[in-house]
mmCIF file of N, CA and C in Angstrom:
data_model
loop_
_atom_site.group_PDB
_atom_site.id
_atom_site.type_symbol
_atom_site.label_atom_id
_atom_site.label_comp_id
_atom_site.label_asym_id
_atom_site.label_seq_id
_atom_site.Cartn_x
_atom_site.Cartn_y
_atom_site.Cartn_z
ATOM 1 N N MET A 129 -10.107 11.721 -79.231
ATOM 2 C CA MET A 129 -9.302 12.745 -79.849
ATOM 3 C C MET A 129 -8.055 12.082 -80.420
ATOM 4 N N GLU A 130 -7.695 12.513 -81.581
ATOM 5 C CA GLU A 130 -6.491 11.989 -82.220
ATOM 6 C C GLU A 130 -5.246 12.474 -81.478
ATOM 7 N N GLU A 131 -4.203 11.673 -81.499
ATOM 8 C CA GLU A 131 -2.977 12.015 -80.783
ATOM 9 C C GLU A 131 -2.343 13.311 -81.290
ATOM 10 N N LYS A 132 -2.517 13.612 -82.573
ATOM 11 C CA LYS A 132 -1.922 14.835 -83.133
ATOM 12 C C LYS A 132 -2.983 15.897 -83.403
ATOM 13 N N SER A 133 -4.064 15.867 -82.660
ATOM 14 C CA SER A 133 -5.162 16.803 -82.851
ATOM 15 C C SER A 133 -4.739 18.237 -82.565
ATOM 16 N N GLU A 134 -5.284 19.154 -83.330
ATOM 17 C CA GLU A 134 -5.021 20.574 -83.108
ATOM 18 C C GLU A 134 -5.586 21.052 -81.766
ATOM 19 N N TYR A 135 -6.503 20.298 -81.186
ATOM 20 C CA TYR A 135 -7.143 20.687 -79.934
ATOM 21 C C TYR A 135 -6.312 20.331 -78.699
ATOM 22 N N LEU A 136 -5.238 19.612 -78.881
ATOM 23 C CA LEU A 136 -4.397 19.253 -77.734
ATOM 24 C C LEU A 136 -3.863 20.484 -77.008
ATOM 25 N N ASN A 137 -3.611 21.554 -77.745
ATOM 26 C CA ASN A 137 -3.075 22.749 -77.100
ATOM 27 C C ASN A 137 -4.114 23.443 -76.221
ATOM 28 N N LEU A 138 -5.362 22.992 -76.258
ATOM 29 C CA LEU A 138 -6.398 23.547 -75.402
ATOM 30 C C LEU A 138 -6.435 22.871 -74.037
ATOM 31 N N PHE A 139 -5.656 21.803 -73.870
ATOM 32 C CA PHE A 139 -5.599 21.129 -72.580
ATOM 33 C C PHE A 139 -5.057 22.084 -71.526
ATOM 34 N N SER A 140 -5.464 21.888 -70.324
ATOM 35 C CA SER A 140 -5.023 22.713 -69.214
ATOM 36 C C SER A 140 -3.502 22.640 -69.048
ATOM 37 N N PRO A 141 -2.881 23.746 -68.655
ATOM 38 C CA PRO A 141 -1.436 23.716 -68.352
ATOM 39 C C PRO A 141 -1.108 22.713 -67.247
ATOM 40 N N LEU A 142 -2.102 22.366 -66.439
ATOM 41 C CA LEU A 142 -1.880 21.379 -65.381
ATOM 42 C C LEU A 142 -1.521 20.019 -65.957
ATOM 43 N N ASN A 143 -1.886 19.798 -67.216
ATOM 44 C CA ASN A 143 -1.601 18.520 -67.860
ATOM 45 C C ASN A 143 -0.214 18.478 -68.503
ATOM 46 N N ALA A 144 0.519 19.560 -68.433
ATOM 47 C CA ALA A 144 1.821 19.639 -69.087
ATOM 48 C C ALA A 144 2.810 18.611 -68.551
ATOM 49 N N SER A 145 2.616 18.165 -67.328
ATOM 50 C CA SER A 145 3.558 17.211 -66.732
ATOM 51 C C SER A 145 3.284 15.763 -67.157
ATOM 52 N N ILE A 146 2.209 15.529 -67.899
ATOM 53 C CA ILE A 146 1.913 14.170 -68.353
ATOM 54 C C ILE A 146 2.946 13.788 -69.407
ATOM 55 N N PRO A 147 3.639 12.677 -69.217
ATOM 56 C CA PRO A 147 4.665 12.275 -70.180
ATOM 57 C C PRO A 147 4.092 12.071 -71.588
ATOM 58 N N VAL A 148 4.914 12.359 -72.586
ATOM 59 C CA VAL A 148 4.514 12.184 -73.980
ATOM 60 C C VAL A 148 4.050 10.747 -74.188
ATOM 61 N N GLY A 149 2.934 10.601 -74.846
ATOM 62 C CA GLY A 149 2.385 9.280 -75.108
ATOM 63 C C GLY A 149 1.476 8.752 -74.011
ATOM 64 N N MET A 150 1.383 9.475 -72.905
ATOM 65 C CA MET A 150 0.558 9.013 -71.781
ATOM 66 C C MET A 150 -0.728 9.827 -71.621
ATOM 67 N N THR A 151 -0.949 10.821 -72.477
ATOM 68 C CA THR A 151 -2.151 11.636 -72.392
ATOM 69 C C THR A 151 -3.370 10.787 -72.728
ATOM 70 N N PRO A 152 -4.349 10.721 -71.826
ATOM 71 C CA PRO A 152 -5.566 9.965 -72.152
ATOM 72 C C PRO A 152 -6.412 10.771 -73.129
ATOM 73 N N PHE A 153 -6.871 10.144 -74.191
ATOM 74 C CA PHE A 153 -7.667 10.838 -75.195
ATOM 75 C C PHE A 153 -9.147 10.501 -75.088
ATOM 76 N N THR A 154 -9.489 9.605 -74.199
ATOM 77 C CA THR A 154 -10.877 9.281 -73.901
ATOM 78 C C THR A 154 -10.963 8.989 -72.410
ATOM 79 N N GLU A 155 -12.174 8.957 -71.911
ATOM 80 C CA GLU A 155 -12.346 8.596 -70.518
ATOM 81 C C GLU A 155 -13.620 7.771 -70.389
ATOM 82 N N SER A 156 -13.464 6.528 -70.063
ATOM 83 C CA SER A 156 -14.604 5.638 -69.864
ATOM 84 C C SER A 156 -14.981 5.658 -68.388
ATOM 85 N N LEU A 157 -16.130 5.089 -68.085
ATOM 86 C CA LEU A 157 -16.512 4.959 -66.687
ATOM 87 C C LEU A 157 -15.498 4.092 -65.945
ATOM 88 N N LYS A 158 -14.977 3.074 -66.609
ATOM 89 C CA LYS A 158 -13.986 2.197 -65.984
ATOM 90 C C LYS A 158 -12.712 2.969 -65.625
ATOM 91 N N SER A 159 -12.209 3.779 -66.555
ATOM 92 C CA SER A 159 -10.986 4.530 -66.248
ATOM 93 C C SER A 159 -11.239 5.568 -65.159
ATOM 94 N N THR A 160 -12.435 6.147 -65.151
ATOM 95 C CA THR A 160 -12.784 7.089 -64.084
ATOM 96 C C THR A 160 -12.870 6.362 -62.754
ATOM 97 N N TYR A 161 -13.514 5.206 -62.747
ATOM 98 C CA TYR A 161 -13.634 4.372 -61.544
ATOM 99 C C TYR A 161 -12.245 4.032 -61.009
ATOM 100 N N ASP A 162 -11.338 3.696 -61.904
ATOM 101 C CA ASP A 162 -9.974 3.322 -61.503
ATOM 102 C C ASP A 162 -9.214 4.489 -60.884
ATOM 103 N N ARG A 163 -9.634 5.710 -61.150
ATOM 104 C CA ARG A 163 -9.039 6.899 -60.526
ATOM 105 C C ARG A 163 -9.755 7.271 -59.236
ATOM 106 N N VAL A 164 -11.100 7.189 -59.271
ATOM 107 C CA VAL A 164 -11.917 7.675 -58.163
ATOM 108 C C VAL A 164 -11.807 6.777 -56.927
ATOM 109 N N VAL A 165 -11.862 5.480 -57.113
ATOM 110 C CA VAL A 165 -11.863 4.563 -55.965
ATOM 111 C C VAL A 165 -10.587 4.690 -55.129
ATOM 112 N N PRO A 166 -9.395 4.694 -55.729
ATOM 113 C CA PRO A 166 -8.197 4.893 -54.889
ATOM 114 C C PRO A 166 -8.201 6.241 -54.158
ATOM 115 N N PHE A 167 -8.728 7.282 -54.812
ATOM 116 C CA PHE A 167 -8.805 8.580 -54.132
ATOM 117 C C PHE A 167 -9.757 8.489 -52.941
ATOM 118 N N TYR A 168 -10.887 7.815 -53.126
ATOM 119 C CA TYR A 168 -11.824 7.615 -52.018
ATOM 120 C C TYR A 168 -11.139 6.841 -50.890
ATOM 121 N N GLU A 169 -10.502 5.743 -51.230
ATOM 122 C CA GLU A 169 -9.864 4.890 -50.225
ATOM 123 C C GLU A 169 -8.734 5.606 -49.486
ATOM 124 N N ASN A 170 -7.949 6.418 -50.196
ATOM 125 C CA ASN A 170 -6.764 7.049 -49.607
ATOM 126 C C ASN A 170 -7.020 8.406 -48.964
ATOM 127 N N GLU A 171 -8.035 9.129 -49.436
ATOM 128 C CA GLU A 171 -8.249 10.490 -48.945
ATOM 129 C C GLU A 171 -9.590 10.660 -48.229
ATOM 130 N N ILE A 172 -10.650 10.329 -48.896
ATOM 131 C CA ILE A 172 -11.979 10.596 -48.350
ATOM 132 C C ILE A 172 -12.283 9.702 -47.155
ATOM 133 N N LYS A 173 -11.969 8.444 -47.273
ATOM 134 C CA LYS A 173 -12.300 7.467 -46.222
ATOM 135 C C LYS A 173 -11.664 7.827 -44.877
ATOM 136 N N LYS A 174 -10.426 8.298 -44.906
ATOM 137 C CA LYS A 174 -9.779 8.641 -43.632
ATOM 138 C C LYS A 174 -10.482 9.823 -42.961
ATOM 139 N N ASN A 175 -10.986 10.751 -43.746
ATOM 140 C CA ASN A 175 -11.730 11.867 -43.172
ATOM 141 C C ASN A 175 -13.081 11.421 -42.633
ATOM 142 N N LEU A 176 -13.720 10.499 -43.331
ATOM 143 C CA LEU A 176 -14.984 9.953 -42.835
ATOM 144 C C LEU A 176 -14.782 9.216 -41.515
ATOM 145 N N SER A 177 -13.700 8.466 -41.432
ATOM 146 C CA SER A 177 -13.442 7.713 -40.196
ATOM 147 C C SER A 177 -13.146 8.644 -39.024
ATOM 148 N N GLU A 178 -12.743 9.873 -39.319
ATOM 149 C CA GLU A 178 -12.531 10.883 -38.280
ATOM 150 C C GLU A 178 -13.797 11.699 -38.030
ATOM 151 N N LYS A 179 -14.916 11.221 -38.592
ATOM 152 C CA LYS A 179 -16.242 11.829 -38.413
ATOM 153 C C LYS A 179 -16.324 13.242 -38.991
ATOM 154 N N LYS A 180 -15.549 13.502 -40.021
ATOM 155 C CA LYS A 180 -15.601 14.803 -40.678
ATOM 156 C C LYS A 180 -16.679 14.786 -41.758
ATOM 157 N N ASN A 181 -17.303 15.938 -41.965
ATOM 158 C CA ASN A 181 -18.241 16.081 -43.067
ATOM 159 C C ASN A 181 -17.442 16.298 -44.343
ATOM 160 N N ILE A 182 -17.843 15.639 -45.407
ATOM 161 C CA ILE A 182 -17.139 15.713 -46.675
ATOM 162 C C ILE A 182 -18.107 16.224 -47.729
ATOM 163 N N LEU A 183 -17.679 17.185 -48.512
ATOM 164 C CA LEU A 183 -18.464 17.676 -49.639
ATOM 165 C C LEU A 183 -17.718 17.310 -50.910
ATOM 166 N N ILE A 184 -18.397 16.608 -51.793
ATOM 167 C CA ILE A 184 -17.792 16.228 -53.066
ATOM 168 C C ILE A 184 -18.578 16.900 -54.175
ATOM 169 N N SER A 185 -17.905 17.660 -54.985
ATOM 170 C CA SER A 185 -18.504 18.300 -56.149
ATOM 171 C C SER A 185 -17.700 17.840 -57.349
ATOM 172 N N ALA A 186 -18.363 17.194 -58.296
ATOM 173 C CA ALA A 186 -17.634 16.589 -59.406
ATOM 174 C C ALA A 186 -18.526 16.476 -60.635
ATOM 175 N N HIS A 187 -17.918 16.084 -61.748
ATOM 176 C CA HIS A 187 -18.700 15.877 -62.973
ATOM 177 C C HIS A 187 -19.374 14.510 -62.918
ATOM 178 N N GLY A 188 -20.277 14.286 -63.823
ATOM 179 C CA GLY A 188 -21.127 13.102 -63.820
ATOM 180 C C GLY A 188 -20.413 11.776 -63.715
ATOM 181 N N ASN A 189 -19.395 11.542 -64.543
ATOM 182 C CA ASN A 189 -18.740 10.232 -64.535
ATOM 183 C C ASN A 189 -18.020 9.964 -63.216
ATOM 184 N N SER A 190 -17.438 10.986 -62.621
ATOM 185 C CA SER A 190 -16.773 10.800 -61.330
ATOM 186 C C SER A 190 -17.793 10.439 -60.259
ATOM 187 N N LEU A 191 -18.930 11.107 -60.276
ATOM 188 C CA LEU A 191 -19.977 10.808 -59.299
ATOM 189 C C LEU A 191 -20.571 9.428 -59.544
ATOM 190 N N ARG A 192 -20.777 9.069 -60.803
ATOM 191 C CA ARG A 192 -21.299 7.735 -61.117
ATOM 192 C C ARG A 192 -20.326 6.659 -60.643
ATOM 193 N N ALA A 193 -19.040 6.880 -60.871
ATOM 194 C CA ALA A 193 -18.029 5.910 -60.438
ATOM 195 C C ALA A 193 -18.035 5.763 -58.920
ATOM 196 N N LEU A 194 -18.116 6.874 -58.217
ATOM 197 C CA LEU A 194 -18.134 6.815 -56.753
ATOM 198 C C LEU A 194 -19.409 6.128 -56.256
ATOM 199 N N CYS A 195 -20.549 6.451 -56.860
ATOM 200 C CA CYS A 195 -21.806 5.783 -56.474
ATOM 201 C C CYS A 195 -21.736 4.285 -56.783
ATOM 202 N N LYS A 196 -21.139 3.939 -57.920
ATOM 203 C CA LYS A 196 -20.992 2.520 -58.276
ATOM 204 C C LYS A 196 -20.256 1.784 -57.166
ATOM 205 N N TYR A 197 -19.202 2.391 -56.677
ATOM 206 C CA TYR A 197 -18.395 1.787 -55.625
ATOM 207 C C TYR A 197 -19.137 1.767 -54.281
ATOM 208 N N LEU A 198 -19.644 2.914 -53.860
ATOM 209 C CA LEU A 198 -20.273 3.017 -52.541
ATOM 210 C C LEU A 198 -21.551 2.193 -52.429
ATOM 211 N N PHE A 199 -22.345 2.183 -53.495
ATOM 212 C CA PHE A 199 -23.635 1.495 -53.452
ATOM 213 C C PHE A 199 -23.570 0.093 -54.054
ATOM 214 N N ASN A 200 -22.366 -0.357 -54.400
ATOM 215 C CA ASN A 200 -22.171 -1.708 -54.931
ATOM 216 C C ASN A 200 -23.080 -1.971 -56.141
ATOM 217 N N ILE A 201 -23.004 -1.077 -57.122
ATOM 218 C CA ILE A 201 -23.841 -1.181 -58.317
ATOM 219 C C ILE A 201 -23.097 -2.004 -59.362
ATOM 220 N N SER A 202 -23.786 -2.941 -59.954
ATOM 221 C CA SER A 202 -23.165 -3.825 -60.946
ATOM 222 C C SER A 202 -22.833 -3.067 -62.231
ATOM 223 N N ASP A 203 -21.987 -3.680 -63.048
ATOM 224 C CA ASP A 203 -21.624 -3.092 -64.341
ATOM 225 C C ASP A 203 -22.848 -2.906 -65.225
ATOM 226 N N THR A 204 -23.826 -3.786 -65.099
ATOM 227 C CA THR A 204 -25.044 -3.694 -65.905
ATOM 228 C C THR A 204 -25.960 -2.594 -65.383
ATOM 229 N N LYS A 205 -26.183 -2.562 -64.097
ATOM 230 C CA LYS A 205 -27.133 -1.613 -63.505
ATOM 231 C C LYS A 205 -26.629 -0.173 -63.498
ATOM 232 N N ILE A 206 -25.316 0.032 -63.543
ATOM 233 C CA ILE A 206 -24.786 1.399 -63.481
ATOM 234 C C ILE A 206 -25.305 2.238 -64.647
ATOM 235 N N ASN A 207 -25.639 1.596 -65.755
ATOM 236 C CA ASN A 207 -26.184 2.317 -66.909
ATOM 237 C C ASN A 207 -27.536 2.948 -66.609
ATOM 238 N N GLU A 208 -28.218 2.465 -65.585
ATOM 239 C CA GLU A 208 -29.527 2.988 -65.214
ATOM 240 C C GLU A 208 -29.449 4.123 -64.190
ATOM 241 N N LEU A 209 -28.273 4.350 -63.624
ATOM 242 C CA LEU A 209 -28.140 5.373 -62.586
ATOM 243 C C LEU A 209 -28.184 6.764 -63.205
ATOM 244 N N GLU A 210 -29.129 7.568 -62.748
ATOM 245 C CA GLU A 210 -29.213 8.969 -63.150
ATOM 246 C C GLU A 210 -28.896 9.823 -61.935
ATOM 247 N N ILE A 211 -28.019 10.781 -62.122
ATOM 248 C CA ILE A 211 -27.663 11.690 -61.039
ATOM 249 C C ILE A 211 -28.179 13.073 -61.426
ATOM 250 N N PRO A 212 -29.183 13.568 -60.707
ATOM 251 C CA PRO A 212 -29.749 14.867 -61.071
ATOM 252 C C PRO A 212 -28.754 16.000 -60.813
ATOM 253 N N THR A 213 -28.670 16.922 -61.748
ATOM 254 C CA THR A 213 -27.774 18.070 -61.627
ATOM 255 C C THR A 213 -28.283 19.015 -60.541
ATOM 256 N N GLY A 214 -27.389 19.449 -59.703
ATOM 257 C CA GLY A 214 -27.712 20.453 -58.698
ATOM 258 C C GLY A 214 -28.639 19.979 -57.589
ATOM 259 N N ASN A 215 -28.691 18.685 -57.345
ATOM 260 C CA ASN A 215 -29.507 18.153 -56.251
ATOM 261 C C ASN A 215 -28.601 17.270 -55.404
ATOM 262 N N PRO A 216 -28.024 17.833 -54.338
ATOM 263 C CA PRO A 216 -27.059 17.074 -53.537
ATOM 264 C C PRO A 216 -27.623 15.777 -52.976
ATOM 265 N N LEU A 217 -26.792 14.761 -53.039
ATOM 266 C CA LEU A 217 -27.090 13.456 -52.455
ATOM 267 C C LEU A 217 -26.352 13.383 -51.126
ATOM 268 N N LEU A 218 -27.091 13.254 -50.049
ATOM 269 C CA LEU A 218 -26.470 13.124 -48.731
ATOM 270 C C LEU A 218 -26.356 11.655 -48.391
ATOM 271 N N ILE A 219 -25.174 11.271 -47.927
ATOM 272 C CA ILE A 219 -24.922 9.896 -47.522
ATOM 273 C C ILE A 219 -24.399 9.939 -46.092
ATOM 274 N N GLU A 220 -25.066 9.211 -45.225
ATOM 275 C CA GLU A 220 -24.640 9.139 -43.832
ATOM 276 C C GLU A 220 -24.016 7.770 -43.589
ATOM 277 N N PHE A 221 -22.825 7.784 -43.010
ATOM 278 C CA PHE A 221 -22.081 6.563 -42.737
ATOM 279 C C PHE A 221 -22.102 6.260 -41.246
ATOM 280 N N GLY A 222 -22.135 4.977 -40.907
ATOM 281 C CA GLY A 222 -22.042 4.540 -39.520
ATOM 282 C C GLY A 222 -20.596 4.429 -39.092
ATOM 283 N N ASN A 223 -20.382 3.971 -37.878
ATOM 284 C CA ASN A 223 -19.034 3.837 -37.324
ATOM 285 C C ASN A 223 -18.143 2.929 -38.165
ATOM 286 N N ASN A 224 -18.719 1.945 -38.803
ATOM 287 C CA ASN A 224 -17.941 0.998 -39.604
ATOM 288 C C ASN A 224 -17.820 1.441 -41.064
ATOM 289 N N LEU A 225 -18.189 2.688 -41.333
ATOM 290 C CA LEU A 225 -18.188 3.292 -42.669
ATOM 291 C C LEU A 225 -19.141 2.577 -43.632
ATOM 292 N N LYS A 226 -20.140 1.931 -43.092
ATOM 293 C CA LYS A 226 -21.214 1.363 -43.903
ATOM 294 C C LYS A 226 -22.276 2.442 -44.068
ATOM 295 N N ILE A 227 -22.884 2.492 -45.231
ATOM 296 C CA ILE A 227 -23.928 3.477 -45.476
ATOM 297 C C ILE A 227 -25.147 3.147 -44.628
ATOM 298 N N GLU A 228 -25.581 4.129 -43.842
ATOM 299 C CA GLU A 228 -26.756 3.948 -42.999
ATOM 300 C C GLU A 228 -27.984 4.637 -43.577
ATOM 301 N N LYS A 229 -27.767 5.762 -44.255
ATOM 302 C CA LYS A 229 -28.882 6.542 -44.777
ATOM 303 C C LYS A 229 -28.391 7.317 -45.993
ATOM 304 N N TYR A 230 -29.257 7.462 -46.979
ATOM 305 C CA TYR A 230 -28.908 8.248 -48.160
ATOM 306 C C TYR A 230 -30.183 8.832 -48.747
ATOM 307 N N TYR A 231 -30.090 10.095 -49.178
ATOM 308 C CA TYR A 231 -31.258 10.774 -49.732
ATOM 309 C C TYR A 231 -30.823 12.043 -50.463
ATOM 310 N N TYR A 232 -31.665 12.462 -51.412
ATOM 311 C CA TYR A 232 -31.436 13.723 -52.112
ATOM 312 C C TYR A 232 -32.043 14.852 -51.286
ATOM 313 N N LEU A 233 -31.417 16.021 -51.320
ATOM 314 C CA LEU A 233 -31.942 17.161 -50.577
ATOM 315 C C LEU A 233 -33.310 17.590 -51.100
ATOM 316 N N ASP A 234 -33.467 17.621 -52.414
ATOM 317 C CA ASP A 234 -34.743 17.994 -53.009
ATOM 318 C C ASP A 234 -35.439 16.717 -53.474
ATOM 319 N N ASN A 235 -36.336 16.235 -52.647
ATOM 320 C CA ASN A 235 -37.004 14.975 -52.949
ATOM 321 C C ASN A 235 -37.834 15.054 -54.227
ATOM 322 N N SER A 236 -38.327 16.238 -54.578
ATOM 323 C CA SER A 236 -39.149 16.369 -55.784
ATOM 324 C C SER A 236 -38.332 16.153 -57.060
ATOM 325 N N ARG A 237 -37.004 16.312 -56.968
ATOM 326 C CA ARG A 237 -36.133 16.091 -58.135
ATOM 327 C C ARG A 237 -35.218 14.894 -57.940
ATOM 328 N N SER A 238 -35.537 14.058 -56.999
ATOM 329 C CA SER A 238 -34.668 12.909 -56.737
ATOM 330 C C SER A 238 -34.842 11.839 -57.802
ATOM 331 N N LYS A 239 -33.841 11.014 -57.938
ATOM 332 C CA LYS A 239 -33.861 9.857 -58.833
ATOM 333 C C LYS A 239 -33.638 8.618 -57.989
ATOM 334 N N GLU A 240 -34.019 7.483 -58.535
ATOM 335 C CA GLU A 240 -33.817 6.231 -57.811
ATOM 336 C C GLU A 240 -32.331 5.984 -57.588
ATOM 337 N N ILE A 241 -32.002 5.612 -56.370
ATOM 338 C CA ILE A 241 -30.632 5.258 -56.043
ATOM 339 C C ILE A 241 -30.554 3.741 -56.041
ATOM 340 N N ILE A 242 -29.711 3.210 -56.891
ATOM 341 C CA ILE A 242 -29.562 1.771 -57.029
ATOM 342 C C ILE A 242 -28.588 1.294 -55.953
ATOM 343 N N PHE A 243 -28.973 0.288 -55.185
ATOM 344 C CA PHE A 243 -28.138 -0.184 -54.084
ATOM 345 C C PHE A 243 -28.029 -1.706 -54.162
ATOM 346 N N ASN A 244 -26.799 -2.211 -54.138
ATOM 347 C CA ASN A 244 -26.523 -3.660 -54.138
ATOM 348 C C ASN A 244 -27.225 -4.392 -55.275
ATOM 349 N N GLN A 245 -27.120 -3.874 -56.467
ATOM 350 C CA GLN A 245 -27.740 -4.530 -57.629
ATOM 351 C C GLN A 245 -26.730 -4.665 -58.742
#
């Protein structure tokens, strides 16, 4: 989006606090990853370590970024990751917060989960 686009006024009022010149006009997987990983490290991880169940509902790029981080997916392989809409992915963590088990709730609509590639 152009910096002086007529569509800027359609941005959420929540974005009003973004300083002039700092509004992101695109969002790459890298920029999403750079936002998602610190949130995971600072917020989600502490709840997991307290053995709390966590539900994450997000748009595709945020989920791809989180999967890239959690499953150690390479920059090349992340392009192959498909996340089916409306099919929750359950991830079970061990005491050391290492992934022990992961699966889609609806196996008939599951996609391959790329791990350590």
